[in-house]
């Protein structure tokens, strides 16, 4: 579970980008922190970089598919 201290620096979003899941080993569509839907592992990645492969951790087949889901998206100032 990701941690933070100063919640006033985070804003909750209903954007559909947070609902999409992405296969291991594909390019991350957005920069940010992603969470594995099977094991709960979390990673930070730059946009376009390759998401970790399926074997990044041991997985329980009973916990569903191995996929990455966007958890936190950094908003860059223009
Ligand atoms: Zn995992």
Coordinates of N, CA, C and O and ligand atoms in Angstrom, one line a residue:
X1 N 0.9 -1.2 0.0 CA 0.0 0.0 0.0 C 0.9 1.2 0.0 O 1.7 1.4 0.9
X2 N 0.7 2.1 -0.9 CA 1.5 3.3 -1.0 C 1.3 4.2 0.2 O 0.2 4.2 0.8
X3 N 2.3 4.9 0.5 CA 2.2 5.8 1.7 C 2.3 7.3 1.3 O 2.9 7.6 0.3
X4 N 1.7 8.1 2.1 CA 2.0 9.6 1.9 C 1.8 10.2 3.2 O 1.2 9.7 4.1
X5 N 2.3 11.4 3.3 CA 2.1 12.2 4.6 C 1.2 13.4 4.4 O 0.3 13.6 5.2
X6 N 1.5 14.2 3.4 CA 0.8 15.5 3.3 C -0.3 15.3 2.2 O -0.1 15.6 1.1
X7 N -1.5 14.9 2.7 CA -2.6 14.7 1.8 C -3.1 15.9 1.1 O -3.7 15.8 0.0
X8 N -2.8 17.1 1.6 CA -3.2 18.3 0.9 C -2.5 18.5 -0.4 O -2.8 19.4 -1.2
X9 N -1.4 17.7 -0.7 CA -0.7 17.8 -1.9 C -1.2 16.7 -2.9 O -0.6 16.6 -4.0
X10 N -2.2 16.0 -2.6 CA -2.8 15.0 -3.5 C -4.2 15.3 -3.7 O -4.9 15.8 -2.8
X11 N -4.7 15.0 -4.9 CA -6.1 15.3 -5.3 C -6.7 14.0 -5.8 O -6.1 13.4 -6.7
X12 N -7.9 13.6 -5.3 CA -8.5 12.4 -5.8 C -9.1 12.7 -7.2 O -9.6 13.8 -7.5
X13 N -9.0 11.7 -8.1 CA -9.5 11.8 -9.4 C -10.4 10.7 -9.8 O -10.2 9.5 -9.3
X14 N -11.4 10.9 -10.6 CA -12.2 9.8 -11.1 C -11.9 9.5 -12.6 O -12.6 8.8 -13.3
X15 N -10.7 9.9 -13.1 CA -10.3 9.6 -14.4 C -10.2 8.1 -14.7 O -9.8 7.3 -13.9
X16 N -10.7 7.8 -15.9 CA -10.7 6.3 -16.3 C -9.4 5.8 -16.4 O -9.2 4.5 -16.4
X17 N -8.3 6.6 -16.5 CA -7.0 6.1 -16.6 C -6.6 5.3 -15.4 O -5.7 4.4 -15.5
X18 N -7.3 5.5 -14.3 CA -7.0 4.8 -13.0 C -7.7 3.4 -13.0 O -7.4 2.6 -12.1
X19 N -8.6 3.2 -13.9 CA -9.3 1.9 -14.0 C -8.7 0.9 -14.9 O -8.9 -0.3 -14.8
X20 N -8.0 1.4 -15.9 CA -7.4 0.6 -16.9 C -6.2 -0.3 -16.3 O -5.6 0.2 -15.4
X21 N -6.1 -1.5 -16.8 CA -5.0 -2.3 -16.4 C -4.1 -2.6 -17.6 O -4.6 -2.6 -18.7
X22 N -2.8 -2.8 -17.3 CA -1.8 -3.0 -18.4 C -1.0 -4.2 -18.2 O -0.6 -4.5 -17.1
X23 N -0.8 -4.9 -19.3 CA 0.0 -6.2 -19.2 C 1.4 -5.9 -18.8 O 2.0 -4.9 -19.1
X24 N 2.0 -6.9 -18.1 CA 3.4 -6.8 -17.8 C 4.3 -6.7 -19.1 O 3.9 -7.3 -20.1
X25 N 5.3 -6.0 -19.0 CA 6.2 -5.9 -20.2 C 5.8 -5.0 -21.3 O 6.5 -4.9 -22.3
X26 N 4.7 -4.2 -21.1 CA 4.4 -3.2 -22.1 C 4.8 -1.8 -21.6 O 5.1 -1.6 -20.5
X27 N 4.7 -0.9 -22.5 CA 5.1 0.5 -22.2 C 4.0 1.1 -21.3 O 2.8 1.0 -21.6
X28 N 4.5 1.8 -20.2 CA 3.5 2.5 -19.3 C 2.9 3.6 -20.1 O 3.7 4.5 -20.6
X29 N 1.6 3.7 -20.2 CA 1.0 4.8 -20.9 C 1.2 6.2 -20.3 O 1.1 7.2 -21.0
X30 N 1.4 6.2 -19.0 CA 1.5 7.4 -18.2 C 2.7 7.2 -17.2 O 2.9 6.1 -16.8
X31 N 3.4 8.3 -16.9 CA 4.3 8.2 -15.8 C 3.6 8.0 -14.5 O 2.4 8.3 -14.4
X32 N 4.2 7.5 -13.5 CA 3.5 7.4 -12.2 C 3.9 6.2 -11.4 O 4.8 5.5 -11.7
X33 N 3.0 6.0 -10.4 CA 3.2 4.8 -9.5 C 2.1 3.8 -10.0 O 0.9 4.2 -10.1
X34 N 2.5 2.6 -10.2 CA 1.6 1.5 -10.6 C 1.6 0.4 -9.6 O 2.6 0.2 -8.9
X35 N 0.5 -0.3 -9.5 CA 0.3 -1.3 -8.5 C -0.1 -2.6 -9.3 O -0.9 -2.6 -10.2
X36 N 0.6 -3.7 -8.9 CA 0.2 -5.0 -9.5 C -1.1 -5.5 -8.9 O -1.3 -5.5 -7.7
X37 N -2.0 -5.9 -9.8 CA -3.4 -6.3 -9.3 C -3.3 -7.6 -8.7 O -4.3 -8.0 -8.0
X38 N -2.3 -8.4 -8.8 CA -2.2 -9.7 -8.2 C -1.5 -9.7 -6.9 O -2.0 -10.1 -5.9
X39 N -0.2 -9.2 -6.9 CA 0.6 -9.3 -5.6 C 0.6 -8.0 -4.8 O 1.1 -7.9 -3.7
X40 N 0.1 -6.8 -5.4 CA 0.1 -5.6 -4.7 C 1.5 -4.8 -4.7 O 1.6 -3.8 -4.1
X41 N 2.4 -5.4 -5.4 CA 3.7 -4.7 -5.6 C 3.5 -3.4 -6.2 O 2.6 -3.2 -7.1
X42 N 4.3 -2.4 -5.9 CA 4.1 -1.0 -6.4 C 5.5 -0.6 -7.0 O 6.5 -0.8 -6.4
X43 N 5.4 0.1 -8.1 CA 6.6 0.6 -8.8 C 6.4 2.0 -9.3 O 5.2 2.4 -9.6
X44 N 7.4 2.8 -9.4 CA 7.4 4.1 -10.0 C 8.1 4.0 -11.4 O 9.1 3.4 -11.5
X45 N 7.5 4.6 -12.4 CA 8.0 4.5 -13.7 C 7.7 5.8 -14.5 O 6.8 6.5 -14.3
X46 N 8.7 6.0 -15.4 CA 8.5 7.1 -16.4 C 7.6 6.7 -17.5 O 7.5 5.5 -17.9
X47 N 6.8 7.6 -18.0 CA 5.9 7.3 -19.1 C 6.7 6.7 -20.3 O 7.8 7.2 -20.7
X48 N 6.2 5.7 -20.9 CA 6.8 5.1 -22.1 C 7.9 4.0 -21.7 O 8.3 3.2 -22.6
X49 N 8.3 4.0 -20.5 CA 9.2 2.9 -20.0 C 8.4 1.6 -19.8 O 7.2 1.6 -19.6
X50 N 9.2 0.5 -19.9 CA 8.5 -0.8 -19.9 C 8.1 -1.3 -18.5 O 9.0 -1.3 -17.6
X51 N 6.9 -1.6 -18.3 CA 6.4 -2.1 -17.0 C 7.0 -3.4 -16.7 O 7.3 -4.2 -17.6
X52 N 7.3 -3.7 -15.4 CA 8.0 -5.0 -15.1 C 7.3 -6.2 -15.6 O 6.1 -6.2 -15.8
X53 N 8.1 -7.3 -15.9 CA 7.5 -8.5 -16.4 C 6.7 -9.3 -15.4 O 6.7 -9.0 -14.2
X54 N 6.0 -10.3 -16.0 CA 5.1 -11.1 -15.2 C 5.8 -11.8 -14.0 O 5.2 -12.0 -12.9
X55 N 7.2 -12.0 -14.1 CA 7.9 -12.7 -13.0 C 8.5 -11.7 -12.0 O 9.5 -12.1 -11.4
X56 N 8.0 -10.5 -11.9 CA 8.6 -9.6 -11.0 C 8.5 -10.0 -9.5 O 9.3 -9.6 -8.7
X57 N 7.5 -10.9 -9.2 CA 7.4 -11.5 -7.9 C 6.7 -12.8 -8.1 O 6.2 -13.2 -9.2
X58 N 6.6 -13.6 -7.0 CA 5.8 -14.8 -7.0 C 4.4 -14.4 -7.0 O 4.0 -13.5 -6.2
X59 N 3.5 -15.1 -7.8 CA 2.1 -14.7 -7.8 C 1.2 -15.9 -7.5 O 1.6 -17.0 -7.8
X60 N 0.1 -15.6 -6.8 CA -0.9 -16.6 -6.5 C -1.9 -16.6 -7.6 O -2.6 -15.6 -7.8
X61 N -2.0 -17.7 -8.3 CA -3.0 -17.8 -9.4 C -4.4 -17.6 -8.9 O -5.3 -17.2 -9.8
X62 N -4.7 -17.7 -7.7 CA -6.0 -17.5 -7.2 C -6.4 -16.0 -7.0 O -7.5 -15.7 -6.7
X63 N -5.4 -15.2 -7.2 CA -5.6 -13.7 -6.9 C -5.8 -13.0 -8.2 O -5.7 -11.7 -8.3
X64 N -6.1 -13.7 -9.3 CA -6.5 -13.0 -10.5 C -5.3 -12.7 -11.4 O -4.1 -13.1 -11.1
X65 N -5.5 -12.0 -12.5 CA -4.5 -11.8 -13.5 C -3.4 -10.8 -13.0 O -3.6 -10.0 -12.1
X66 N -2.2 -11.0 -13.6 CA -1.1 -10.1 -13.3 C -1.1 -8.9 -14.2 O -1.0 -9.1 -15.4
X67 N -1.4 -7.8 -13.7 CA -1.5 -6.6 -14.5 C -1.1 -5.4 -13.7 O -1.1 -5.4 -12.4
X68 N -0.7 -4.3 -14.3 CA -0.4 -3.1 -13.7 C -1.5 -2.1 -13.8 O -2.1 -1.9 -14.9
X69 N -1.8 -1.4 -12.7 CA -2.9 -0.4 -12.6 C -2.3 0.9 -12.1 O -1.6 0.9 -11.0
X70 N -2.6 2.0 -12.7 CA -2.1 3.3 -12.3 C -2.6 3.7 -10.9 O -3.9 3.6 -10.7
X71 N -1.8 4.0 -10.0 CA -2.1 4.3 -8.6 C -2.0 5.8 -8.3 O -2.9 6.4 -7.7
X72 N -0.9 6.4 -8.8 CA -0.7 7.9 -8.6 C -0.1 8.4 -9.9 O 0.8 7.9 -10.4
X73 N -0.7 9.5 -10.3 CA -0.3 10.2 -11.6 C 0.3 11.6 -11.2 O -0.3 12.4 -10.5
X74 N 1.6 11.8 -11.6 CA 2.2 13.1 -11.3 C 1.7 14.2 -12.3 O 1.8 14.0 -13.5
X75 N 1.3 15.3 -11.7 CA 0.8 16.4 -12.6 C 2.0 17.4 -12.7 O 2.4 18.0 -11.8
X76 N 2.5 17.5 -13.9 CA 3.6 18.4 -14.2 C 3.1 19.8 -14.5 O 2.1 19.9 -15.3
X77 N 3.8 20.8 -14.0 CA 3.4 22.1 -14.4 C 3.9 22.5 -15.7 O 4.9 22.0 -16.2
X78 N 3.1 23.3 -16.4 CA 3.5 23.6 -17.8 C 4.5 24.7 -17.8 O 4.6 25.5 -16.9
Ligands
LIG1 ZN1 2.8 -8.7 -9.0

